[in-house]
Amino acid sequence: MTTSTTATHADKKTELTVDDITVIDSKLLKRAVGAAALGNTMEWFDFGVYSYLAVIIGKVFFPDASSTAQLIASFGTFAAAFLVRPIGGMVFGPLGDRFGRQKVLAFTMIMMSVGTFCIGLIPDYESIGIMAPILLLVARLVQGFSTGGEYGGAATFIAEYSTDKRRGFMGSFLEFGTLGGYLLGATLVTAMIALLPAQAMLDWGWRIPFFLAAPLGLFGLYIRLKLEETPAFKDHMDKQDALEHARPRLGLLPMLNKYKKQLLKCIGLVLVFNVSNYMLTSYMPSYLTGVLGLSELTGLLLVMVVMFVMMPLTLLWGHWTDRIGRRPVIGLGALGLVLFAIPCFMLIGSGNMLAVFGGLVVLGVLHTCFSGTMPATLPALFVTDIRYSALAIGFNLSVSLFGGTTPLVTAWLVDTTQNVMMPAYYMMGAGAIGLITVFTLRETARKPLSGSSPAVATHAEAHKLIDKLRKQRHKKQPVPQMSAR
């Protein structure tokens, strides 16, 4: 069981006791992390499939366009889903803060699965004409709407279930699931391209990965329905129930106004995180084949190998941020983009396979500085009663404006300017914004979440924490002075 008791006193200045500390059951924590990461795996399975099938999807749904226009149209449909993500965040975030994280995450899992599965059912352009790309767009909008409540909820869920000392490591499993889902989708598409004739892939093969969303979604839904609500949320609701007059919930606009500084920090962090992410995972396969002229299979395999390298590094950074802090790691990644984006793209553009791989690996390593830290850093920006709402809105607004549009914007920039270095300049700008944002952050590693009680792994650790706090308090107390009469 997860032991979580709240203070019976209303005075916040009263000394903290063992009963005020949340003790997290390790088995429930592992289940919570796995269930939350599974949703991200499902989401990025779709992204991996769509990114690696972008050229084929362009041919199926936009057959009359040129190859470049097909790719841009395919990425345009991909990017359109990001326009509704903030709307999804505005809907699912407040629901998660009101009714619980677990219930909303179960519902978003259903919507994601349905949207992905339906893409595989859509007839091609030759069969139903203009309705084909319209239905593709509708399915992507359903995916985008559901995803608007997914990442913010999953990050909140893991952060609120984790102990203060290991929140970075546990949170990094969310992005481990991201890379795993992407890799699963990419591996499946690559294997099919290698095994199936090109015409068979174009006729029906591309549909198979989307059909797999149904069993994956059902399994994820089953796991999430078995979870308990997070200790932090239950404590918050218990405190609300204990008050004679519960604090009124902030409306959307008052919340945005009250927490605008935290939201701006969230947007800045998500910008550098997701520009790096979508550049590497969504745009790079098409860049390698369509712009640099590598074979399709070679480009796919190179990015997949880099994903393998990134997976353990993401967990390693998550572990180390619990020791050295979140800010140094994020700052290192942002500075690295500013300094090494151009050299990396020069290596990638050289045509030498070893140099191409080296450039991709450096970009991948820099990205893990973000993927290993953001799931723990972002939820810590906000207090418990608005955490899901604020994170869902801030995250999705930034992703919609800057992250998800990265493949479309960079493809357009390269085509317009005929400068293959445009992606590097784009990443440098994102890195500069990330650096500026890092300087405004306070360190949150090994500290309780805002508005939540300390969270530890054992009752013994709770007693040690109380003893430590008492010693610190006694050291800070001033020596009593005799009053002069």
Coordinates of C-alpha atoms in Angstrom, one line a residue:
M1 CA 0.0 0.0 0.0
T2 CA 1.0 3.6 -0.4
T3 CA 1.0 5.2 3.0
S4 CA 0.1 8.8 2.8
T5 CA -1.3 10.8 5.7
T6 CA -1.9 14.5 6.0
A7 CA -1.5 16.9 8.9
T8 CA -4.6 17.4 11.0
H9 CA -3.6 20.9 11.9
A10 CA -4.4 23.9 9.7
D11 CA -1.4 26.0 10.8
K12 CA 1.3 25.7 8.2
K13 CA 3.9 26.9 10.6
T14 CA 3.4 23.8 12.9
E15 CA 6.4 21.5 13.0
L16 CA 6.4 18.7 10.4
T17 CA 5.8 15.3 11.8
V18 CA 6.3 11.7 10.5
D19 CA 2.6 11.6 9.8
D20 CA 3.0 14.4 7.3
I21 CA 5.5 12.5 5.2
T22 CA 4.3 10.3 2.3
V23 CA 5.9 6.9 2.2
I24 CA 5.7 5.4 -1.3
D25 CA 5.3 1.6 -1.8
S26 CA 8.0 0.5 -4.2
K27 CA 5.7 -2.0 -6.0
L28 CA 3.1 0.6 -6.7
L29 CA 5.7 3.0 -7.8
K30 CA 7.0 0.6 -10.4
R31 CA 3.5 -0.2 -11.7
A32 CA 2.7 3.5 -11.9
V33 CA 5.9 4.3 -13.8
G34 CA 5.3 1.4 -16.2
A35 CA 1.7 2.3 -16.9
A36 CA 2.5 6.0 -17.5
A37 CA 5.4 5.2 -19.7
L38 CA 3.3 2.7 -21.7
G39 CA 1.0 5.5 -22.9
N40 CA 4.0 7.5 -24.1
T41 CA 5.3 4.4 -25.8
M42 CA 1.9 4.0 -27.6
E43 CA 2.0 7.7 -28.7
W44 CA 5.5 7.5 -30.1
F45 CA 5.0 4.2 -31.7
D46 CA 2.6 6.1 -33.9
F47 CA 5.1 8.9 -34.4
G48 CA 7.8 6.5 -35.4
V49 CA 5.5 4.7 -37.8
Y50 CA 4.3 8.0 -39.4
S51 CA 7.7 9.5 -39.7
Y52 CA 9.2 6.4 -41.3
L53 CA 6.2 6.1 -43.6
A54 CA 6.1 9.8 -44.5
V55 CA 7.2 9.3 -48.1
I56 CA 4.8 6.5 -48.7
I57 CA 1.9 8.3 -47.0
G58 CA 2.6 11.3 -49.3
K59 CA 2.3 9.0 -52.3
V60 CA -0.9 7.3 -51.0
F61 CA -2.8 10.5 -50.0
F62 CA -1.2 13.2 -52.3
P63 CA -0.4 11.3 -55.5
D64 CA -0.7 14.2 -57.9
A65 CA 1.9 16.4 -56.1
S66 CA 5.7 16.4 -56.7
S67 CA 7.9 14.3 -54.4
T68 CA 8.9 17.4 -52.4
A69 CA 5.3 18.6 -52.2
Q70 CA 4.2 15.1 -51.1
L71 CA 6.7 15.1 -48.2
I72 CA 5.7 18.6 -47.1
A73 CA 2.0 17.7 -47.3
S74 CA 2.6 14.5 -45.3
F75 CA 4.4 16.5 -42.6
G76 CA 1.8 19.2 -42.8
T77 CA -0.9 16.6 -41.9
F78 CA 1.5 15.4 -39.2
A79 CA 1.9 19.0 -37.9
A80 CA -1.9 19.7 -38.0
A81 CA -2.5 17.4 -35.1
F82 CA -0.3 19.7 -33.0
L83 CA -2.7 22.6 -33.5
V84 CA -5.4 20.9 -31.4
R85 CA -3.0 19.6 -28.7
P86 CA -3.4 22.8 -26.6
I87 CA -7.2 22.3 -26.8
G88 CA -6.8 18.8 -25.5
G89 CA -4.6 20.1 -22.7
M90 CA -7.2 22.7 -21.8
V91 CA -9.9 20.0 -21.6
F92 CA -8.0 17.0 -20.0
G93 CA -5.8 19.1 -17.7
P94 CA -8.6 20.6 -15.6
L95 CA -10.4 17.2 -15.6
G96 CA -7.2 15.6 -14.3
D97 CA -6.9 18.2 -11.5
R98 CA -10.6 17.8 -10.6
F99 CA -11.3 14.1 -10.9
G100 CA -7.9 12.5 -10.8
R101 CA -4.9 11.7 -13.0
Q102 CA -5.6 8.0 -13.4
K103 CA -9.1 8.3 -14.9
V104 CA -8.1 10.9 -17.5
L105 CA -5.0 8.9 -18.5
A106 CA -7.2 5.9 -19.1
F107 CA -9.5 7.9 -21.4
T108 CA -6.6 9.4 -23.4
M109 CA -5.2 5.9 -24.0
I110 CA -8.5 4.9 -25.6
M111 CA -8.6 8.0 -27.9
M112 CA -5.0 7.6 -29.0
S113 CA -5.6 4.0 -29.9
V114 CA -8.7 4.7 -31.9
G115 CA -7.2 7.6 -33.8
T116 CA -4.1 5.5 -34.8
F117 CA -6.1 2.4 -35.8
C118 CA -8.5 4.5 -38.0
I119 CA -5.5 5.8 -40.1
G120 CA -5.0 2.2 -41.2
L121 CA -8.6 2.0 -42.4
I122 CA -8.7 5.1 -44.6
P123 CA -9.0 4.3 -48.4
D124 CA -6.3 5.8 -50.6
Y125 CA -6.8 8.9 -52.9
E126 CA -7.5 6.8 -56.0
S127 CA -10.5 5.2 -54.2
I128 CA -12.3 8.2 -52.6
G129 CA -10.5 11.3 -53.9
I130 CA -10.1 14.3 -51.7
M131 CA -11.9 12.5 -48.8
A132 CA -8.8 10.4 -48.3
P133 CA -6.5 13.3 -47.0
I134 CA -9.5 14.8 -45.2
L135 CA -10.1 11.6 -43.2
L136 CA -6.3 11.4 -42.6
L137 CA -6.4 14.9 -41.1
V138 CA -9.5 14.0 -38.9
A139 CA -7.7 10.9 -37.5
R140 CA -4.6 13.0 -36.8
L141 CA -6.7 15.6 -35.1
V142 CA -8.2 12.9 -32.8
Q143 CA -4.7 11.8 -32.0
G144 CA -3.6 15.3 -31.3
F145 CA -6.5 16.1 -29.1
S146 CA -6.0 13.0 -26.9
T147 CA -2.2 13.5 -26.8
G148 CA -2.9 17.0 -25.4
G149 CA -3.8 15.2 -22.1
E150 CA -1.3 12.4 -22.3
Y151 CA 2.2 13.8 -21.7
G152 CA 1.3 16.3 -19.0
G153 CA -0.8 13.7 -17.2
A154 CA 1.9 11.0 -17.5
A155 CA 4.7 13.3 -16.2
T156 CA 2.5 14.5 -13.4
F157 CA 1.5 10.9 -12.5
I158 CA 5.1 9.7 -12.3
A159 CA 6.4 12.8 -10.5
E160 CA 3.7 12.6 -7.8
Y161 CA 4.3 8.8 -7.3
S162 CA 8.1 9.2 -7.0
T163 CA 10.2 9.7 -3.9
D164 CA 12.0 13.1 -3.7
K165 CA 15.4 11.4 -4.0
R166 CA 14.7 9.4 -7.2
R167 CA 12.2 11.5 -9.1
G168 CA 14.7 12.2 -11.8
F169 CA 15.4 8.6 -12.4
M170 CA 11.8 7.5 -12.3
G171 CA 10.7 10.3 -14.6
S172 CA 13.3 9.4 -17.2
F173 CA 11.4 6.1 -17.8
L174 CA 8.7 8.3 -19.4
E175 CA 11.2 9.3 -22.2
F176 CA 12.7 5.8 -22.2
G177 CA 9.1 4.7 -23.2
T178 CA 9.1 7.5 -25.8
L179 CA 12.3 6.2 -27.4
G180 CA 11.1 2.6 -27.1
G181 CA 7.8 3.3 -28.8
Y182 CA 9.5 5.2 -31.6
L183 CA 12.1 2.5 -32.0
L184 CA 9.4 -0.2 -32.1
G185 CA 7.5 1.6 -34.8
A186 CA 10.6 2.4 -36.8
T187 CA 11.9 -1.2 -36.5
L188 CA 8.6 -2.5 -37.8
V189 CA 8.5 -0.2 -40.8
T190 CA 12.1 -0.8 -41.6
A191 CA 11.6 -4.6 -41.5
M192 CA 8.6 -4.3 -43.7
I193 CA 10.4 -2.1 -46.3
A194 CA 13.2 -4.6 -46.4
L195 CA 11.0 -7.6 -46.7
L196 CA 8.0 -6.4 -48.8
P197 CA 8.1 -5.3 -52.5
A198 CA 7.8 -1.6 -52.9
Q199 CA 4.4 -1.9 -54.6
A200 CA 3.0 -4.1 -51.9
M201 CA 4.2 -1.6 -49.3
L202 CA 2.4 1.1 -51.2
D203 CA -0.8 -0.9 -51.8
W204 CA -1.4 -2.3 -48.3
G205 CA 1.7 -2.9 -46.2
W206 CA 1.8 0.6 -44.8
R207 CA -1.5 0.0 -43.0
I208 CA -0.3 -2.9 -40.8
P209 CA 1.6 -0.8 -38.2
F210 CA -1.4 1.4 -37.6
F211 CA -3.6 -1.7 -37.0
L212 CA -1.3 -2.8 -34.2
A213 CA -2.5 0.3 -32.2
A214 CA -5.7 -1.6 -31.2
P215 CA -4.0 -4.5 -29.1
L216 CA -1.4 -2.1 -27.7
G217 CA -4.1 0.3 -26.6
L218 CA -6.2 -2.3 -25.0
F219 CA -3.2 -3.6 -23.0
G220 CA -2.3 -0.1 -21.9
L221 CA -5.9 0.6 -20.9
Y222 CA -6.0 -2.5 -18.8
I223 CA -2.8 -1.6 -17.0
R224 CA -3.9 2.0 -16.3
L225 CA -7.3 1.0 -15.0
K226 CA -5.6 -1.2 -12.3
L227 CA -3.7 1.8 -10.9
E228 CA -4.4 3.8 -7.7
E229 CA -4.6 7.6 -7.8
T230 CA -1.3 9.4 -6.9
P231 CA -0.5 10.0 -3.2
A232 CA 0.0 13.8 -3.8
F233 CA -3.5 14.1 -5.4
K234 CA -5.2 12.0 -2.7
D235 CA -3.5 14.2 0.0
H236 CA -4.6 17.3 -1.8
M237 CA -8.2 16.1 -2.0
D238 CA -8.2 15.0 1.6
K239 CA -7.1 18.5 2.7
Q240 CA -9.8 20.1 0.5
D241 CA -12.4 17.8 2.2
A242 CA -11.1 18.6 5.7
L243 CA -11.6 22.4 5.2
E244 CA -15.0 23.8 6.0
H245 CA -14.8 25.9 2.9
A246 CA -12.7 24.3 0.2
R247 CA -10.6 26.8 -1.8
P248 CA -12.4 27.6 -5.0
R249 CA -10.7 26.2 -8.1
L250 CA -9.0 28.7 -10.3
G251 CA -10.5 29.2 -13.7
L252 CA -8.4 28.9 -16.8
L253 CA -7.6 32.6 -17.3
P254 CA -6.9 33.4 -13.6
M255 CA -4.6 30.3 -13.5
L256 CA -2.7 31.4 -16.6
N257 CA -2.3 34.9 -15.1
K258 CA -1.3 33.8 -11.7
Y259 CA 1.3 31.2 -12.9
K260 CA 2.4 33.0 -16.1
K261 CA 6.1 33.0 -15.0
Q262 CA 6.1 29.3 -14.5
L263 CA 4.2 28.8 -17.7
L264 CA 6.8 30.8 -19.7
K265 CA 9.6 28.7 -18.1
C266 CA 7.7 25.6 -19.1
I267 CA 7.3 26.8 -22.7
G268 CA 11.0 27.6 -22.9
L269 CA 12.1 24.2 -21.6
V270 CA 9.7 22.3 -23.8
L271 CA 10.8 24.3 -26.9
V272 CA 14.4 23.2 -26.7
F273 CA 13.4 19.7 -25.7
N274 CA 11.0 19.2 -28.5
V275 CA 12.8 21.0 -31.3
S276 CA 15.7 18.6 -30.6
N277 CA 13.3 15.7 -30.3
Y278 CA 11.3 16.2 -33.5
M279 CA 14.3 17.2 -35.5
L280 CA 16.1 13.9 -34.6
T281 CA 13.1 11.5 -34.6
S282 CA 10.6 12.9 -37.1
Y283 CA 12.6 15.0 -39.6
M284 CA 16.0 13.3 -39.8
P285 CA 14.9 10.1 -41.7
S286 CA 13.4 12.2 -44.5
Y287 CA 16.4 14.6 -44.4
L288 CA 18.8 11.8 -44.9
T289 CA 16.9 10.3 -47.8
G290 CA 15.1 13.2 -49.5
V291 CA 17.8 15.9 -49.0
L292 CA 21.1 14.1 -48.7
G293 CA 20.3 11.3 -51.1
L294 CA 21.0 8.3 -48.9
S295 CA 19.1 5.2 -49.5
E296 CA 15.8 4.9 -47.6
L297 CA 16.9 1.8 -45.7
T298 CA 20.3 3.3 -44.8
G299 CA 18.7 6.5 -43.4
L300 CA 16.2 4.5 -41.4
L301 CA 18.8 2.1 -39.9
L302 CA 21.1 5.0 -38.9
V303 CA 18.5 6.8 -36.9
M304 CA 17.4 3.5 -35.3
V305 CA 20.9 2.8 -34.1
V306 CA 21.1 6.3 -32.6
M307 CA 17.8 5.6 -30.7
F308 CA 19.4 2.5 -29.2
V309 CA 22.3 4.6 -28.0
M310 CA 19.9 7.2 -26.5
M311 CA 17.8 4.8 -24.5
P312 CA 20.3 3.9 -21.7
L313 CA 21.7 7.4 -21.7
T314 CA 18.3 8.9 -20.9
L315 CA 18.1 6.7 -17.8
L316 CA 21.7 7.5 -16.9
W317 CA 21.0 11.3 -17.0
G318 CA 17.8 10.8 -15.0
H319 CA 19.8 9.0 -12.3
W320 CA 22.6 11.7 -12.3
T321 CA 20.2 14.6 -12.1
D322 CA 19.1 13.2 -8.7
R323 CA 22.7 13.8 -7.6
I324 CA 24.0 16.8 -9.4
G325 CA 20.7 18.6 -10.1
R326 CA 18.5 19.3 -13.2
R327 CA 19.8 22.7 -14.1
P328 CA 23.4 21.7 -15.0
V329 CA 22.3 18.8 -17.2
I330 CA 19.7 20.9 -19.1
G331 CA 22.2 23.7 -19.5
L332 CA 24.8 21.3 -20.9
G333 CA 22.3 20.1 -23.5
A334 CA 21.3 23.6 -24.6
L335 CA 24.9 24.8 -24.8
G336 CA 25.8 21.8 -26.8
L337 CA 23.1 22.6 -29.4
V338 CA 24.5 26.1 -29.8
L339 CA 28.0 24.9 -30.2
F340 CA 27.7 21.7 -32.0
A341 CA 24.6 21.9 -34.3
I342 CA 26.6 23.2 -37.2
P343 CA 29.5 20.8 -36.9
C344 CA 27.1 17.9 -36.5
F345 CA 25.1 18.7 -39.7
M346 CA 28.4 19.2 -41.5
L347 CA 29.3 15.7 -40.6
I348 CA 25.9 14.4 -41.5
G349 CA 26.1 16.1 -44.9
S350 CA 29.6 14.8 -45.7
G351 CA 28.2 11.5 -47.1
N352 CA 30.8 9.4 -45.2
M353 CA 28.8 6.8 -43.3
L354 CA 31.0 7.0 -40.2
A355 CA 30.8 10.8 -40.1
V356 CA 27.1 10.7 -40.6
F357 CA 26.7 8.3 -37.8
G358 CA 29.0 10.4 -35.6
G359 CA 27.0 13.6 -36.2
L360 CA 23.7 11.8 -35.4
V361 CA 25.2 10.3 -32.2
V362 CA 26.3 13.7 -30.9
L363 CA 22.9 15.2 -31.5
G364 CA 21.3 12.2 -29.8
V365 CA 23.5 12.5 -26.8
L366 CA 22.7 16.2 -26.5
H367 CA 19.0 15.3 -26.7
T368 CA 19.3 12.9 -23.8
C369 CA 20.2 15.8 -21.6
F370 CA 16.6 16.9 -22.0
S371 CA 14.9 13.5 -22.2
G372 CA 16.5 12.4 -18.9
T373 CA 15.5 15.5 -17.0
M374 CA 12.3 17.1 -18.3
P375 CA 9.8 14.6 -16.9
A376 CA 11.0 15.5 -13.4
T377 CA 11.7 19.2 -14.0
L378 CA 8.4 20.3 -15.7
P379 CA 5.9 19.0 -13.0
A380 CA 8.0 20.6 -10.3
L381 CA 7.2 24.0 -11.7
F382 CA 3.6 23.9 -10.5
V383 CA 1.6 23.2 -7.3
T384 CA -0.5 20.1 -6.9
D385 CA -4.0 21.6 -7.5
I386 CA -3.2 23.0 -10.9
R387 CA -0.2 20.8 -11.9
Y388 CA -1.9 18.7 -14.5
S389 CA -3.7 21.7 -16.1
A390 CA -0.8 24.0 -16.2
L391 CA 1.7 21.4 -17.4
A392 CA -0.7 20.2 -20.1
I393 CA -1.4 23.7 -21.4
G394 CA 2.2 24.9 -21.2
F395 CA 3.7 21.8 -22.7
N396 CA 1.2 21.4 -25.6
L397 CA 1.3 25.1 -26.5
S398 CA 5.0 25.0 -26.8
V399 CA 5.0 21.7 -28.7
S400 CA 2.3 23.0 -31.1
L401 CA 4.1 26.2 -31.9
F402 CA 7.7 25.0 -32.0
G403 CA 8.1 21.3 -31.6
G404 CA 5.6 19.5 -33.8
T405 CA 6.0 22.0 -36.6
T406 CA 9.8 21.4 -36.7
P407 CA 9.7 18.8 -39.5
L408 CA 7.4 21.0 -41.6
V409 CA 9.2 24.2 -41.0
T410 CA 12.7 22.8 -41.6
A411 CA 11.5 20.9 -44.7
W412 CA 10.1 24.2 -46.1
L413 CA 13.2 26.2 -45.1
V414 CA 15.5 23.7 -46.9
D415 CA 13.3 23.7 -50.0
T416 CA 13.0 27.5 -50.1
T417 CA 16.6 28.5 -49.3
Q418 CA 18.3 25.4 -50.9
N419 CA 20.5 25.5 -47.8
V420 CA 20.9 22.1 -46.2
M421 CA 22.2 23.7 -43.0
M422 CA 18.9 25.3 -42.0
P423 CA 18.1 22.6 -39.5
A424 CA 21.3 23.3 -37.7
Y425 CA 20.4 27.0 -37.4
Y426 CA 17.0 26.1 -36.2
M427 CA 18.5 23.9 -33.4
M428 CA 20.9 26.6 -32.4
G429 CA 18.1 29.1 -31.9
A430 CA 16.3 26.5 -29.7
G431 CA 19.4 25.9 -27.7
A432 CA 19.8 29.7 -27.0
I433 CA 16.3 29.9 -25.7
G434 CA 16.9 26.8 -23.6
L435 CA 20.0 28.4 -22.0
I436 CA 18.1 31.6 -21.2
T437 CA 15.3 29.6 -19.5
V438 CA 17.7 27.5 -17.4
F439 CA 19.1 30.6 -15.8
T440 CA 15.6 31.5 -14.5
L441 CA 15.0 28.0 -12.9
R442 CA 15.4 27.1 -9.3
E443 CA 16.9 23.7 -8.5
T444 CA 14.3 21.1 -7.6
A445 CA 16.3 17.9 -7.4
R446 CA 15.8 15.9 -4.1
K447 CA 13.1 18.3 -3.0
P448 CA 9.4 17.9 -2.5
L449 CA 7.1 19.0 -5.3
S450 CA 5.5 22.4 -4.8
G451 CA 2.4 22.1 -2.6
S452 CA 3.1 18.5 -1.6
S453 CA 4.6 16.9 1.5
P454 CA 8.0 15.2 1.4
A455 CA 7.9 11.7 -0.2
V456 CA 10.3 8.9 0.9
A457 CA 10.7 5.2 0.3
T458 CA 10.5 3.8 3.9
H459 CA 9.3 4.8 7.3
A460 CA 12.9 4.7 8.6
E461 CA 13.8 7.3 6.0
A462 CA 10.8 9.4 7.1
H463 CA 12.2 9.4 10.7
K464 CA 15.6 10.3 9.5
L465 CA 14.2 13.2 7.5
I466 CA 12.4 14.5 10.6
D467 CA 15.5 14.3 12.7
K468 CA 17.5 16.2 10.0
L469 CA 14.9 18.9 9.7
R470 CA 14.9 19.4 13.5
K471 CA 18.6 19.7 13.6
Q472 CA 18.5 22.3 10.8
R473 CA 15.8 24.2 12.6
H474 CA 17.7 24.3 15.9
K475 CA 20.8 25.6 14.1
K476 CA 18.9 28.5 12.6
Q477 CA 17.2 29.5 15.9
P478 CA 18.7 32.8 17.3
V479 CA 20.2 32.8 20.7
P480 CA 17.7 34.3 23.2
Q481 CA 18.7 37.8 24.4
M482 CA 17.9 39.2 27.8
S483 CA 15.8 42.4 27.6
A484 CA 17.3 45.5 29.2
R485 CA 15.2 47.1 31.9

